[in-house]
Coordinates of C-alpha atoms in Angstrom, one line a residue:
X235 CA -7.4 20.4 -31.6
X236 CA -7.0 22.4 -28.4
X237 CA -10.2 20.9 -27.0
X238 CA -9.0 17.4 -27.8
X239 CA -5.7 18.0 -26.1
X240 CA -7.4 19.5 -23.0
X241 CA -9.7 16.5 -22.8
X242 CA -6.8 14.0 -23.1
X243 CA -4.8 15.9 -20.4
X244 CA -7.8 15.9 -18.1
X245 CA -8.5 12.2 -18.6
X246 CA -4.8 11.4 -18.0
X247 CA -4.9 13.4 -14.8
X248 CA -8.0 11.6 -13.6
X249 CA -6.5 8.2 -14.3
X250 CA -3.3 9.2 -12.4
X251 CA -5.3 10.3 -9.3
X252 CA -7.7 7.4 -9.4
X253 CA -7.8 5.1 -6.4
X254 CA -6.7 1.6 -7.2
X255 CA -7.6 -1.3 -4.8
X256 CA -6.5 -4.7 -3.8
X257 CA -7.7 -7.3 -1.3
X258 CA -5.4 -9.2 1.1
X259 CA -6.7 -12.1 3.2
X260 CA -5.0 -12.5 6.5
X261 CA -5.3 -15.3 9.1
X262 CA -5.4 -13.4 12.3
X263 CA -3.6 -16.2 14.1
X264 CA -0.5 -15.1 12.3
X265 CA 1.6 -12.4 14.0
X266 CA 2.6 -10.6 10.8
X267 CA 1.6 -10.0 7.2
X268 CA 3.2 -8.2 4.3
X269 CA 1.7 -5.7 1.8
X270 CA 3.7 -5.8 -1.4
X271 CA 3.4 -3.0 -3.9
X272 CA 5.3 -2.5 -7.2
X273 CA 7.8 0.4 -7.0
X274 CA 10.5 2.1 -9.0
X275 CA 12.4 4.6 -6.9
X276 CA 14.6 5.6 -9.8
X277 CA 11.7 7.7 -11.1
X278 CA 11.5 9.6 -7.8
X279 CA 8.2 8.0 -6.9
X280 CA 7.8 6.3 -3.5
X281 CA 5.0 4.7 -1.5
X282 CA 3.8 6.3 1.8
X283 CA 1.1 5.0 4.1
X284 CA -1.6 7.6 4.3
X285 CA -3.9 5.7 6.7
X286 CA -4.4 2.4 8.6
X287 CA -5.9 1.4 11.9
X288 CA -3.2 1.7 14.6
X289 CA -5.4 0.2 17.3
X290 CA -4.6 -3.3 16.2
X291 CA -1.9 -3.0 13.6
X292 CA 1.7 -1.9 14.0
X293 CA 4.1 -1.1 11.1
X294 CA 7.3 -3.0 11.7
X295 CA 9.3 -2.4 8.5
X296 CA 9.1 -0.9 5.1
X297 CA 11.8 -1.9 2.6
X298 CA 12.5 -1.9 -1.1
X299 CA 13.5 -5.1 -2.9
X300 CA 15.3 -4.4 -6.2
X301 CA 14.4 -6.6 -9.2
X302 CA 16.5 -9.6 -10.1
X303 CA 17.6 -8.1 -13.4
X304 CA 20.4 -5.9 -14.8
X305 CA 18.1 -3.7 -16.7
X306 CA 18.6 0.0 -15.9
X307 CA 15.5 1.6 -14.4
X308 CA 13.7 -1.7 -13.8
X309 CA 11.2 -1.6 -11.0
X310 CA 11.1 -3.7 -8.0
X311 CA 8.8 -4.1 -5.0
X312 CA 8.1 -2.2 -1.8
X313 CA 7.3 -4.4 1.2
X314 CA 5.4 -3.1 4.2
X315 CA 5.4 -5.6 7.2
X316 CA 2.7 -5.2 9.7
X317 CA 2.3 -6.8 13.1
X318 CA -1.1 -7.8 14.6
X319 CA -1.2 -6.4 18.1
X320 CA -1.5 -9.2 20.7
X321 CA -4.7 -9.2 22.7
X322 CA -6.5 -6.9 20.2
X323 CA -9.9 -7.8 18.6
X324 CA -10.0 -7.6 14.9
X325 CA -12.9 -6.6 12.7
X326 CA -14.0 -8.7 9.8
X327 CA -12.1 -6.3 7.5
X328 CA -10.1 -3.1 7.6
X329 CA -8.7 -0.7 5.0
X330 CA -5.3 0.9 4.5
X331 CA -4.5 3.7 2.1
X332 CA -1.1 4.1 0.4
X333 CA 0.1 6.9 -1.9
X334 CA 2.6 6.5 -4.7
X335 CA 4.0 9.9 -5.5
X336 CA 7.1 12.1 -5.7
X337 CA 7.6 13.9 -2.4
X338 CA 8.0 17.3 -4.0
X339 CA 4.7 16.9 -6.1
X340 CA 2.3 17.1 -3.2
X341 CA -0.9 17.4 -5.3
X342 CA -0.4 14.4 -7.5
X343 CA 0.1 10.6 -7.1
X344 CA -1.8 7.4 -7.2
X345 CA -3.8 6.1 -4.3
X346 CA -3.9 2.4 -3.5
X347 CA -6.6 1.1 -1.1
X348 CA -5.7 -2.2 0.5
X349 CA -8.6 -4.0 2.1
X350 CA -7.5 -6.5 4.7
X351 CA -10.0 -9.4 5.3
X352 CA -9.3 -11.2 8.6
X353 CA -10.0 -14.9 8.8
X354 CA -10.7 -16.7 12.1
X355 CA -12.1 -13.6 13.7
X356 CA -10.8 -13.3 17.2
X357 CA -7.6 -12.1 18.9
X358 CA -3.9 -13.0 18.8
X359 CA -2.7 -14.4 22.1
X360 CA 0.2 -12.8 23.9
X361 CA 3.3 -15.0 24.1
X362 CA 5.2 -14.5 27.4

């Protein structure tokens, strides 16, 4: 029984730390795009951005949108708005890494890899 419990705990920990992924297609003639992730801050968990390419992307805002329900503890969405830097060249794709964890539990959490596929490869023109 102890072995079964240990195996189940290990499997649960492996699932919690597994990297999930999503793909977002962005037309690079747009100035901005939004990455939307499910969130529930009432649990203490929050999304943080671990990595993204700052050479052509700029984080403009991050905000939580509460659910449209009166249910206590219901989750909502976290929105991260990025701006494509004007005049920059964009690769065919780029990856971002987000972490969903409690700030005081530094060795745990769920990683989310977001792959951005850029359409109409080129650069965004500067508007004067």
